[in-house]
């Protein structure tokens, strides 16, 4: 029984290590899905060759996190195998019962790790611990950009007949819609970060833009002649900003009184 308890403890610890690694990768700018997959890949030493794998080693911080996960995975695999051998050694007659206990406990651990309320409490604790205990330069870009709310960083391609095609950035007045162009990936593979106001969009350019999800979806599908949609988006964004400003002012006055 001691060997089974040790095995379950090791599995739980391994899952916690992967979760810590995923959160650390998220704090370097990777998306939640990419960070979770790369952390699990590094820990299990699966080594999937994807574009996301290349992103996971583009900075010194990410390389250190991946290296630590690989080392932890090596130690965890050896310990798990040893615990399995000890759990079944000399007790062949109880093997089915012990296997049932292990499987049931593992199902329970996995179910707990997937519960929303559990993750909502665990992830902030991990972020707090990492920010105070690691020498790595980690920033939670998701929280910084409020990506957990309705804001997103998205990319879409400039299509023939699209609203952006052939237009100069300054004439589009996208900030008035609540949209901010972060960069342009050109068909040649070049990248223009924080493009200047006189940048002209061409077919095939991939636009990296920050804003609210509905606005991003609408502008990505907008046709070249649809200036009315632009005016409506500007009016909607102005009304939203005014409402939030008024609410913030009221709260400030209430606290001051």
XYZ file of C-alpha atoms in Angstrom:
257
model
C 0.000 0.000 0.000
C 2.891 2.345 0.757
C 4.177 1.859 -2.795
C 0.731 2.735 -4.215
C 0.535 5.889 -2.091
C 4.029 6.829 -3.228
C 3.052 6.258 -6.857
C -0.039 8.454 -6.574
C 1.950 11.163 -4.808
C 4.552 11.123 -7.566
C 1.889 11.326 -10.277
C 0.222 14.249 -8.492
C 3.565 15.991 -8.116
C 4.365 15.388 -11.786
C 1.063 16.946 -12.847
C 1.760 19.915 -10.576
C 5.220 20.349 -12.113
C 3.712 20.344 -15.623
C 1.105 22.898 -14.521
C 3.812 25.123 -12.997
C 5.812 24.840 -16.212
C 2.756 25.745 -18.286
C 2.011 28.802 -16.160
C 5.661 29.880 -16.353
C 5.565 29.605 -20.162
C 2.313 31.576 -20.220
C 4.056 34.307 -18.225
C 6.647 34.582 -21.000
C 3.927 35.318 -23.555
C 2.819 31.914 -24.872
C -0.911 31.279 -25.156
C -2.544 29.004 -22.603
C -3.012 26.116 -25.054
C 0.520 26.368 -26.465
C 2.077 26.647 -23.004
C 0.174 23.616 -21.683
C 1.090 21.489 -24.694
C 4.768 22.464 -24.684
C 5.094 21.919 -20.931
C 3.621 18.425 -21.232
C 5.760 17.701 -24.304
C 8.958 18.742 -22.518
C 8.118 16.858 -19.317
C 7.248 13.672 -21.198
C 10.213 14.192 -23.579
C 7.877 13.623 -26.534
C 9.668 16.343 -28.507
C 6.972 17.216 -31.046
C 8.438 19.264 -33.905
C 6.004 22.107 -34.538
C 6.123 25.854 -35.039
C 4.991 26.183 -31.425
C 8.013 24.135 -30.342
C 10.251 26.723 -31.968
C 8.419 29.509 -30.140
C 8.999 27.681 -26.855
C 12.769 28.108 -27.144
C 13.014 31.600 -28.640
C 13.982 33.318 -25.356
C 16.446 32.398 -22.572
C 13.599 32.274 -20.043
C 11.630 29.759 -22.114
C 14.711 27.609 -22.740
C 15.429 27.442 -19.005
C 11.839 26.456 -18.249
C 11.863 23.742 -20.928
C 15.233 22.429 -19.683
C 13.939 22.193 -16.106
C 10.825 20.352 -17.282
C 12.924 17.837 -19.233
C 15.113 17.136 -16.184
C 12.064 16.795 -13.946
C 10.468 14.447 -16.477
C 13.525 12.193 -16.498
C 13.503 11.892 -12.717
C 9.725 11.436 -12.598
C 9.686 8.626 -15.150
C 12.319 6.630 -13.279
C 10.530 7.096 -9.951
C 7.139 6.099 -11.368
C 8.513 2.911 -12.899
C 10.230 2.019 -9.615
C 7.017 2.612 -7.639
C 5.022 0.444 -10.038
C 7.462 -2.416 -9.650
C 7.336 -2.159 -5.850
C 3.530 -1.924 -5.858
C 3.089 -5.282 -7.603
C 6.214 -7.140 -6.479
C 5.401 -10.234 -4.419
C 1.640 -9.553 -4.369
C 0.439 -11.156 -7.570
C -2.777 -12.335 -5.910
C -3.781 -8.755 -5.094
C -2.706 -7.301 -8.427
C -6.280 -6.744 -9.783
C -7.335 -5.002 -6.566
C -4.263 -2.774 -6.543
C -4.646 -1.962 -10.230
C -8.257 -0.914 -9.602
C -7.165 1.359 -6.747
C -4.463 2.964 -8.895
C -6.761 3.513 -11.879
C -9.547 4.932 -9.708
C -7.184 7.284 -7.905
C -5.620 8.464 -11.179
C -9.060 9.186 -12.633
C -9.870 11.220 -9.526
C -6.609 13.190 -9.751
C -7.136 13.981 -13.441
C -10.767 15.002 -12.817
C -9.682 17.337 -10.014
C -6.988 18.929 -12.173
C -9.595 19.753 -14.845
C -12.107 21.405 -12.523
C -12.545 25.113 -13.185
C -12.760 26.192 -9.540
C -9.580 24.253 -8.741
C -7.615 25.919 -11.555
C -8.983 29.373 -10.694
C -7.412 29.000 -7.273
C -4.260 27.105 -8.238
C -3.030 29.207 -11.184
C -2.937 32.556 -9.295
C -1.012 30.846 -6.477
C 1.510 29.469 -8.974
C 1.876 32.888 -10.618
C 2.421 34.545 -7.242
C 4.992 31.945 -6.212
C 6.864 32.220 -9.524
C 6.951 36.017 -9.435
C 8.548 35.962 -5.967
C 10.787 32.906 -6.141
C 12.384 32.738 -9.592
C 15.238 34.812 -11.053
C 13.641 34.478 -14.491
C 12.037 37.561 -15.994
C 8.402 36.459 -16.169
C 5.392 38.595 -17.021
C 1.787 37.465 -17.247
C 1.009 39.009 -20.637
C -2.500 37.552 -20.620
C -3.351 39.506 -17.484
C -1.417 42.559 -18.677
C -3.512 42.766 -21.860
C -6.719 41.620 -20.113
C -6.922 38.657 -22.491
C -9.070 36.788 -19.990
C -11.830 39.303 -20.643
C -13.220 40.182 -24.075
C -9.885 41.451 -25.406
C -7.757 39.377 -27.766
C -4.570 39.480 -29.782
C -5.516 38.041 -33.162
C -4.184 37.893 -36.682
C -5.918 37.866 -40.023
C -4.831 38.032 -43.638
C -5.476 41.018 -45.882
C -7.663 39.640 -48.674
C -8.422 40.984 -52.147
C -11.378 43.317 -51.863
C -10.962 43.573 -48.109
C -11.265 46.862 -46.238
C -7.524 47.085 -45.482
C -6.230 46.278 -48.967
C -4.256 49.165 -50.468
C -5.075 51.467 -47.570
C -2.646 53.554 -45.563
C -2.684 52.844 -41.837
C -3.347 56.449 -40.794
C -6.418 56.746 -43.035
C -8.083 53.700 -41.466
C -8.304 55.343 -38.020
C -8.439 51.933 -36.320
C -7.762 53.272 -32.786
C -11.118 55.061 -33.031
C -12.657 51.573 -33.261
C -10.657 50.375 -30.256
C -8.187 48.402 -32.387
C -4.406 48.615 -32.207
C -2.107 47.211 -34.902
C 0.840 45.493 -33.206
C 2.650 44.265 -36.295
C 2.485 43.060 -39.882
C 3.801 39.732 -41.137
C 4.553 40.207 -44.818
C 4.253 37.420 -47.431
C 8.060 37.431 -47.783
C 8.348 36.462 -44.115
C 9.455 39.890 -42.951
C 7.908 41.439 -39.848
C 7.052 45.105 -39.346
C 6.536 45.769 -35.656
C 4.514 48.820 -34.599
C 4.050 49.831 -38.252
C 4.333 53.549 -39.103
C 1.292 55.623 -39.972
C 2.216 55.669 -43.682
C 2.357 51.861 -43.958
C 0.223 50.594 -46.851
C -1.477 47.207 -46.534
C -1.064 44.716 -49.360
C -2.858 41.484 -50.201
C -1.274 38.611 -48.304
C -0.120 40.691 -45.338
C -0.991 39.120 -41.994
C -2.135 41.739 -39.510
C -1.466 41.216 -35.789
C -4.012 43.335 -33.944
C -5.243 43.877 -30.376
C -8.825 44.690 -29.469
C -12.202 43.323 -28.469
C -13.099 40.017 -30.086
C -16.299 41.144 -31.869
C -14.472 44.137 -33.363
C -11.607 41.937 -34.536
C -13.969 39.516 -36.256
C -15.898 42.317 -37.947
C -12.919 44.224 -39.333
C -11.331 40.994 -40.609
C -14.424 40.336 -42.762
C -15.198 43.952 -43.734
C -15.331 44.697 -47.446
C -13.525 47.607 -49.115
C -16.676 49.677 -49.711
C -18.135 49.242 -46.236
C -17.167 52.578 -44.675
C -20.509 52.651 -42.884
C -19.376 49.732 -40.708
C -16.274 51.762 -39.783
C -18.402 54.733 -38.680
C -20.707 52.490 -36.670
C -17.727 50.801 -34.981
C -16.275 54.222 -34.080
C -19.548 55.368 -32.559
C -19.913 52.128 -30.592
C -16.371 52.361 -29.221
C -16.831 56.024 -28.262
C -20.039 55.210 -26.404
C -18.341 52.335 -24.596
C -15.380 54.497 -23.549
C -17.700 57.266 -22.352
C -19.753 54.802 -20.308
C -16.655 53.336 -18.642
C -15.247 56.807 -17.946
C -18.516 57.918 -16.368
C -18.653 54.770 -14.245
C -15.047 55.246 -13.071
C -15.758 58.886 -12.216
C -18.843 57.947 -10.204
C -16.880 55.318 -8.274
C -14.112 57.847 -7.521
C -16.628 60.405 -6.277
C -18.344 57.754 -4.151
C -15.038 56.722 -2.526
C -14.078 60.336 -1.892
C -17.383 61.216 -0.211
